[in-house]
mmCIF file of C-alpha atoms and ligand atoms in Angstrom:
data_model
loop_
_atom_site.group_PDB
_atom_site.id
_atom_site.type_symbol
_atom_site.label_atom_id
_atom_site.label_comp_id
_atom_site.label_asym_id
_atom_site.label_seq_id
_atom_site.Cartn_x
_atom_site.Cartn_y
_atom_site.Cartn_z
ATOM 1 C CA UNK A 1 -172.214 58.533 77.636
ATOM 2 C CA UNK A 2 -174.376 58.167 80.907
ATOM 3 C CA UNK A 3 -176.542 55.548 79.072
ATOM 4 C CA UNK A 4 -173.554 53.612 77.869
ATOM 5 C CA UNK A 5 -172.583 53.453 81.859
ATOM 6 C CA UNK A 6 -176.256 52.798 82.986
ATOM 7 C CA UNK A 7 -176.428 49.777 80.486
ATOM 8 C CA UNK A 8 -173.091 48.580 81.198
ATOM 9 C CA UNK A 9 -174.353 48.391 85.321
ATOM 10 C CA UNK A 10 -177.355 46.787 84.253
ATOM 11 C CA UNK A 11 -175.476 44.453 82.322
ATOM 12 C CA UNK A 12 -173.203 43.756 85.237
ATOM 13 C CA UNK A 13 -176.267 43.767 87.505
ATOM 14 C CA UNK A 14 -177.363 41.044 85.273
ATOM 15 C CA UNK A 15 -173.962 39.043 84.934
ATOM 16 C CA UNK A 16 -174.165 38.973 88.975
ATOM 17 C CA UNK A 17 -177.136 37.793 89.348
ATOM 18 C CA UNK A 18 -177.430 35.245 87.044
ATOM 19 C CA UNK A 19 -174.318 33.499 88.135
ATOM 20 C CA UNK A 20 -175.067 34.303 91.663
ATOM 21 C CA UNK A 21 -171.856 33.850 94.082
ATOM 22 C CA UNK A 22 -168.282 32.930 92.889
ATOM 23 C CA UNK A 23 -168.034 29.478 91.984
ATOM 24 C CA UNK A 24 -164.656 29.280 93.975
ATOM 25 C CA UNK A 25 -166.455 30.628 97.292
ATOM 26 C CA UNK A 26 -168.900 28.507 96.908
ATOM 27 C CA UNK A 27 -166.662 25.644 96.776
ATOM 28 C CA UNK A 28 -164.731 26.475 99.509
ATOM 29 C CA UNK A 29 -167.801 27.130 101.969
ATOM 30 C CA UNK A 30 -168.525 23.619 101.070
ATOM 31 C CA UNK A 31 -164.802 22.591 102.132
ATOM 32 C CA UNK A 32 -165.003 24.801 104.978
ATOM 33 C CA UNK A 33 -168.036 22.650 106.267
ATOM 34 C CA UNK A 34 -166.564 19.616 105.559
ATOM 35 C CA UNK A 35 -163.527 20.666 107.763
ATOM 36 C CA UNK A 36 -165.388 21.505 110.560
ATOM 37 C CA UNK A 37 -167.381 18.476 110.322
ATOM 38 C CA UNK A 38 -164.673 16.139 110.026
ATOM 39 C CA UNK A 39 -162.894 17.558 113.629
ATOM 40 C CA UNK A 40 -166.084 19.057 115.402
ATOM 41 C CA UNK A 41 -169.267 17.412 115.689
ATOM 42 C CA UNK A 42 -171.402 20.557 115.510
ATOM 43 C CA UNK A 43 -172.921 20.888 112.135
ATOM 44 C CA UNK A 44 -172.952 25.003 112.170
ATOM 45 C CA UNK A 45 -175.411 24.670 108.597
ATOM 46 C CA UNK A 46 -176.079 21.897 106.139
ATOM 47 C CA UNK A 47 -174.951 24.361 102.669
ATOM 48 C CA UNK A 48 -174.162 21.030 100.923
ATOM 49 C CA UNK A 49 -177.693 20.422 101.506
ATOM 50 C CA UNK A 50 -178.533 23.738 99.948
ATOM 51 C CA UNK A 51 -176.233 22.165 96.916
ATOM 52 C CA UNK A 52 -179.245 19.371 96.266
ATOM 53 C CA UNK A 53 -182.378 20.661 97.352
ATOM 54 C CA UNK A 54 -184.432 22.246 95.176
ATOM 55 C CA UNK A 55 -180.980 23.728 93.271
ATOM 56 C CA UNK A 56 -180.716 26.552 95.512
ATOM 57 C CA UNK A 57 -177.100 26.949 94.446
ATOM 58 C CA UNK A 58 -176.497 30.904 94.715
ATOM 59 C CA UNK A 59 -173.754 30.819 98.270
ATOM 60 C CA UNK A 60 -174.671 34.606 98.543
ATOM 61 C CA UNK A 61 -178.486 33.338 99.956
ATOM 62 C CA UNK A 62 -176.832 30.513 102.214
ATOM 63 C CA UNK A 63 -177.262 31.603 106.211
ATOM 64 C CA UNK A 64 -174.329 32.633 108.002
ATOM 65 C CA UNK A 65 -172.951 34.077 104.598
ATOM 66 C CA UNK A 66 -173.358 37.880 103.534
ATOM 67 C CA UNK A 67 -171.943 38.673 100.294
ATOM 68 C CA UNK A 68 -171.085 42.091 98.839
ATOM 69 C CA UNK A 69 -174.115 43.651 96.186
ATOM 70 C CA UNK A 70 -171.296 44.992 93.845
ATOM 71 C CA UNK A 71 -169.551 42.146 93.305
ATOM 72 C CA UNK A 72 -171.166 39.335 94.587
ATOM 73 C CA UNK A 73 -168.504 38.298 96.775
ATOM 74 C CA UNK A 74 -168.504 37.293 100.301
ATOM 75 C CA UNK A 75 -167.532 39.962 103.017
ATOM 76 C CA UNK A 76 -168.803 38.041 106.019
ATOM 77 C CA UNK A 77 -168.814 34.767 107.682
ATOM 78 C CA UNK A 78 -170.207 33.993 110.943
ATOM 79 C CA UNK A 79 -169.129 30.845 112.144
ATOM 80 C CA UNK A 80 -170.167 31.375 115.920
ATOM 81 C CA UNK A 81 -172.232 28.737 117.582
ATOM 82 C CA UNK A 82 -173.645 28.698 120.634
ATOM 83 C CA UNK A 83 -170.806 25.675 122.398
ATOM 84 C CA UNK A 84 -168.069 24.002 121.004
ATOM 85 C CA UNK A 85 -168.752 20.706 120.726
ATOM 86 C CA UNK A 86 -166.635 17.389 119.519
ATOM 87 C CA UNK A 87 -162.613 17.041 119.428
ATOM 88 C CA UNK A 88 -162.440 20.485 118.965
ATOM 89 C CA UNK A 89 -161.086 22.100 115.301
ATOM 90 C CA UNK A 90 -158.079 22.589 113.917
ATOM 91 C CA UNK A 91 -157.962 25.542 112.174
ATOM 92 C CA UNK A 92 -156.800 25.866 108.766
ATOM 93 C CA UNK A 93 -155.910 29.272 107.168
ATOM 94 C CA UNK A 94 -155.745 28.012 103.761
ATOM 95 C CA UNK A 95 -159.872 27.370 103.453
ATOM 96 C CA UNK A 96 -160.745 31.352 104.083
ATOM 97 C CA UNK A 97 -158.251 32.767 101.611
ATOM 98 C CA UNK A 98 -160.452 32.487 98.459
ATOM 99 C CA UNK A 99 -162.517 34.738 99.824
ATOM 100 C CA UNK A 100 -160.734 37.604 99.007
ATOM 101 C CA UNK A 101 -162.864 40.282 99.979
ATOM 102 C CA UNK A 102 -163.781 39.396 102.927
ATOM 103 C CA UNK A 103 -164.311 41.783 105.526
ATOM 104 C CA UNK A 104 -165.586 40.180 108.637
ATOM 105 C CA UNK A 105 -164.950 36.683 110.089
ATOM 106 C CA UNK A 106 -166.705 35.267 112.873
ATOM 107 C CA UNK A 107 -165.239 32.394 114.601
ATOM 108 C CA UNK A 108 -166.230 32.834 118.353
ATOM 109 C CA UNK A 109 -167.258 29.360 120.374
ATOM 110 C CA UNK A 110 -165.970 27.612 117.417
ATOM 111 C CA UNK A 111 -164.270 25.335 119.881
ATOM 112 C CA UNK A 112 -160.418 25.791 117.874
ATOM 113 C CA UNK A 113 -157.927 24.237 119.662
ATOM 114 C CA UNK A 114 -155.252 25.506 117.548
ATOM 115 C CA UNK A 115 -154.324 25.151 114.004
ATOM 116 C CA UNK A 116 -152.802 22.551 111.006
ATOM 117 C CA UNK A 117 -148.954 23.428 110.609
ATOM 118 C CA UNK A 118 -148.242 26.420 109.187
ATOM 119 C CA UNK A 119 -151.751 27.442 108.646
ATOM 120 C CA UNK A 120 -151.984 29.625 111.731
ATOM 121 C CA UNK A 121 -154.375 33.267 111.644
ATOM 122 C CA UNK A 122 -151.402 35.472 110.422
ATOM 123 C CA UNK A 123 -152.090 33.427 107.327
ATOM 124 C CA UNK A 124 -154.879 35.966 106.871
ATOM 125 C CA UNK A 125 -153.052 38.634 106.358
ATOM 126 C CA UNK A 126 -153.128 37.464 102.918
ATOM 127 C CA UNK A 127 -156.838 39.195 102.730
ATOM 128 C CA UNK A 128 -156.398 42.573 102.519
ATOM 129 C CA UNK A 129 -160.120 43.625 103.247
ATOM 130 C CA UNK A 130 -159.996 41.637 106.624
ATOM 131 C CA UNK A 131 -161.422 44.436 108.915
ATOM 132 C CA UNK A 132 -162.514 42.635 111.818
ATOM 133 C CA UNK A 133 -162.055 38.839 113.271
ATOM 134 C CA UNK A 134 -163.773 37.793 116.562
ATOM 135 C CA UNK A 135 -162.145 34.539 118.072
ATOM 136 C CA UNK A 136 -163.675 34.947 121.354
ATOM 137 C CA UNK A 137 -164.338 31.603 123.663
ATOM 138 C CA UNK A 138 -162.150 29.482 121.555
ATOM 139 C CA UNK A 139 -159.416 26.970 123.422
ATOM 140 C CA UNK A 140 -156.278 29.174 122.528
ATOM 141 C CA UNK A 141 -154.553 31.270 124.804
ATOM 142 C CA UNK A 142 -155.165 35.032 124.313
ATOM 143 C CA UNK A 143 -151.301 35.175 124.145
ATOM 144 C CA UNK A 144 -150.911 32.348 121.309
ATOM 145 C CA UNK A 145 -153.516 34.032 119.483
ATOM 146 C CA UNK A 146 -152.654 37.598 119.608
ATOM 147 C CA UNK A 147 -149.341 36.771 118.391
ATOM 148 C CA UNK A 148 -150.678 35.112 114.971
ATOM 149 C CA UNK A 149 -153.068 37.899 114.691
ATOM 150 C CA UNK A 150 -150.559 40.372 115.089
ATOM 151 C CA UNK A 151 -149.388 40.495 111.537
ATOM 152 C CA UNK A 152 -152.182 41.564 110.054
ATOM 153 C CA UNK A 153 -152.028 44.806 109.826
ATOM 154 C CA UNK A 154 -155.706 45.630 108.245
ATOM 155 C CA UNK A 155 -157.600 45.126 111.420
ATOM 156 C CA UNK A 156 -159.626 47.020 112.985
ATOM 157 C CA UNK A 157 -161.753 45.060 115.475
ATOM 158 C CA UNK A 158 -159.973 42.224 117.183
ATOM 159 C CA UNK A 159 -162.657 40.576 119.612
ATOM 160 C CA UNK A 160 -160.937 37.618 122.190
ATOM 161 C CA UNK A 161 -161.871 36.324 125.408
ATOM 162 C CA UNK A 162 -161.820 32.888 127.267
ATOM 163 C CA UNK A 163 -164.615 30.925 128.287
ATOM 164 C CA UNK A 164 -164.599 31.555 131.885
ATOM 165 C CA UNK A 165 -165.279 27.848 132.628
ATOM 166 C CA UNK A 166 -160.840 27.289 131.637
ATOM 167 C CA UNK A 167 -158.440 27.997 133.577
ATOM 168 C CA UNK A 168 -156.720 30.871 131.484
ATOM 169 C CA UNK A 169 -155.552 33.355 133.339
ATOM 170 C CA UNK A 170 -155.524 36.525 130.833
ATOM 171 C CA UNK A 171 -152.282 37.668 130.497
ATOM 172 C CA UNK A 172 -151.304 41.845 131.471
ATOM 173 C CA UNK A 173 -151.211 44.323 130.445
ATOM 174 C CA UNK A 174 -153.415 43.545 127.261
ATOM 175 C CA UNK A 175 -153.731 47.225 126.123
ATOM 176 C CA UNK A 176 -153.783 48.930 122.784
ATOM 177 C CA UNK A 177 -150.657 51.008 123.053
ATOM 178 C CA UNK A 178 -148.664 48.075 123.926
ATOM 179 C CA UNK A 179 -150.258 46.053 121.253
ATOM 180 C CA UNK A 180 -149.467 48.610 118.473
ATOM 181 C CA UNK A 181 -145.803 48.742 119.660
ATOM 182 C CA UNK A 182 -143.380 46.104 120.722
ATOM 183 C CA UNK A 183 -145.740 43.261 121.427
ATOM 184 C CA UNK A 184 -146.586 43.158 117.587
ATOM 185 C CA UNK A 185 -143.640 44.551 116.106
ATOM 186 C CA UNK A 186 -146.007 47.708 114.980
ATOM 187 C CA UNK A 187 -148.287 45.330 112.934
ATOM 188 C CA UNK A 188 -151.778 45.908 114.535
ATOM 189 C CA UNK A 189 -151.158 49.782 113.129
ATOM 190 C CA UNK A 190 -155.248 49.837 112.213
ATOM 191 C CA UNK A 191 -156.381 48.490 115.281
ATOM 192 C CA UNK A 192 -159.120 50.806 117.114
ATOM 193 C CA UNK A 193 -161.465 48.137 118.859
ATOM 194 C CA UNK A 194 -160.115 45.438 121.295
ATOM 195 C CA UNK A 195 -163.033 43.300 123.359
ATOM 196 C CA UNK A 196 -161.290 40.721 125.785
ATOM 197 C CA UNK A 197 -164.428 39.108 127.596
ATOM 198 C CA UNK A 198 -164.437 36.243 129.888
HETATM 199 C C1 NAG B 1 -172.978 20.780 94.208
HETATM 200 O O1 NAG B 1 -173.472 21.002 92.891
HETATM 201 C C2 NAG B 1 -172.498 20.995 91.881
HETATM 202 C C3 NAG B 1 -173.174 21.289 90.558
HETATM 203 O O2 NAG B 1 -173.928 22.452 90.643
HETATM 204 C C4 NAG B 1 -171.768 19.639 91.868
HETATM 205 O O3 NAG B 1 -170.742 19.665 90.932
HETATM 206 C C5 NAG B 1 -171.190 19.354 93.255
HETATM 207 O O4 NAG B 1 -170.625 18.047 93.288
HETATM 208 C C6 NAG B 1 -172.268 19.446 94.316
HETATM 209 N N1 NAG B 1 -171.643 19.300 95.638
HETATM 210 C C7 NAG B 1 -172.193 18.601 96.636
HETATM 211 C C8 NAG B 1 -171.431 18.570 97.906
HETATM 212 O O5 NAG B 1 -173.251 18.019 96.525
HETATM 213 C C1 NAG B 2 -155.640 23.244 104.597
HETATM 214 O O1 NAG B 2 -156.571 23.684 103.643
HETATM 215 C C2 NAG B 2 -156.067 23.600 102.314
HETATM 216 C C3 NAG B 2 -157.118 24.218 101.405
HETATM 217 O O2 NAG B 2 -158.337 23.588 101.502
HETATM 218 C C4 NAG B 2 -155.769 22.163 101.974
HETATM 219 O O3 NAG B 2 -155.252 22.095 100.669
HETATM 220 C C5 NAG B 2 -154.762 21.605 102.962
HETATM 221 O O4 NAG B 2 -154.551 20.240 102.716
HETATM 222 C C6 NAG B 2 -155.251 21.797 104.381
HETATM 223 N N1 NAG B 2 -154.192 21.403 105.298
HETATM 224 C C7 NAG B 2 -154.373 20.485 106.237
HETATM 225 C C8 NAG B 2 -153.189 20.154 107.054
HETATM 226 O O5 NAG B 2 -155.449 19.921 106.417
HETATM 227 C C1 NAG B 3 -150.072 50.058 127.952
HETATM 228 O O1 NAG B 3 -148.872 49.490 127.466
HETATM 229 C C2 NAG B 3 -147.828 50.438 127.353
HETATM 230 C C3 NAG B 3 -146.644 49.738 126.682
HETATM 231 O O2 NAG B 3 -146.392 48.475 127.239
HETATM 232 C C4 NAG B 3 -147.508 50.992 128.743
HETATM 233 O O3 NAG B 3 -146.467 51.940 128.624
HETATM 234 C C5 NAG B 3 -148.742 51.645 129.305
HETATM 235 O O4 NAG B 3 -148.486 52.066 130.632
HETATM 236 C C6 NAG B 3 -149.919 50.673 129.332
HETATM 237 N N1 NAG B 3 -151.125 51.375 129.718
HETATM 238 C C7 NAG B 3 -151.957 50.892 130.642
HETATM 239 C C8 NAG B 3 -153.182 51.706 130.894
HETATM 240 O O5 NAG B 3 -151.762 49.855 131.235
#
């Protein structure tokens, strides 16, 4: 029986590998790119250019991209750059939810100004893995943002701040025990790390 199991993870071992990531992720890395190209003129990492050279396909080996061993999935993206640059992004919810396992998301300096119509971060709640987001130094108000995070209720680690260069002034009191009650009608319940730099 423990050989049957053994070759059945060796055969799965196999499957992954082969096939390397999900076709679907891999895809929508590619339209995540495009997105941010098309509204921001910082190019965070040419993966379409890992699509033709030398056929180095597999998304799980493309920077900024760790998948998960088991399953081949991803589980993190970091987005972050170093400055926002160009008309600023719009964000769109839609292009992170085939990622379903994903665990960790990235986004600080991604210079968002906000997001496509109903495609706001509560969106994400649809991703039931989502453990941590960091949307530090992005061009939303603490307060716009907190309320679209506040419905998903998986989080953990919720990292914000404002680029001290704007003239945000951070709202008060921005602590955990109001942010578990009233403030997000209870839905931050997880939530056990809050950074608010800047
Ligand atoms: C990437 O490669 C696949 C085939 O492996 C192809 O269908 C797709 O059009 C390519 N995408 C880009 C952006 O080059
Ligand atoms: C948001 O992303 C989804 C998935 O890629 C796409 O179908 C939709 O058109 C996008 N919405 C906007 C307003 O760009
Ligand atoms: C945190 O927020 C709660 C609820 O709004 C409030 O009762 C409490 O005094 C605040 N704590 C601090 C340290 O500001």
């Amino acid at each position: 029986m423990g050989n049957v199991k053994f070759l059945l993870f060796v055969f799965f071992l196999i499957l992954i590998m082969a096939n390397g990531c999900w076709e679907e992720e891999r895809s929508a890395l590619l339209d995540l790119q495009a997105s941010i190209i098309s509204s921001n003129s910082e190019l965070l990492v040419d993966w379409a250019g890992y699509n033709n050279s030398n056929g180095f396909t597999d998304c799980c080996f493309w920077k900024r991209v760790k998948c998960s061993l088991e399953t081949g999935r991803v589980i993190k993206l970091n987005l972050k750059t170093k400055f926002g640059r160009g008309d600023g992004w719009r964000f769109n919810a839609s292009l992170f939810l085939p990622f379903k396992s994903l665990q960790v998301l990235v986004l600080s300096s991604r210079n968002i100004i906000g997001w496509t119509k109903n495609e706001g971060f509560s969106k994400l709640r649809q991703l039931p893995n989502l453990k941590e987001v960091d949307l530090q130094y992005n061009s939303i108000h603490p307060q716009v943002l907190l309320s679209s995070l506040c419905s998903i209720s998986s989080l953990e680690v919720l990292k914000l701040g404002v680029d001290v260069d704007t003239s945000f002034s951070i709202p008060t009191p921005y602590n955990s025990t109001s942010m578990k009650s009233k403030k997000c009608g209870g839905g931050l319940s997880n939530l056990r790390e809050l950074w608010f730099e800047g």
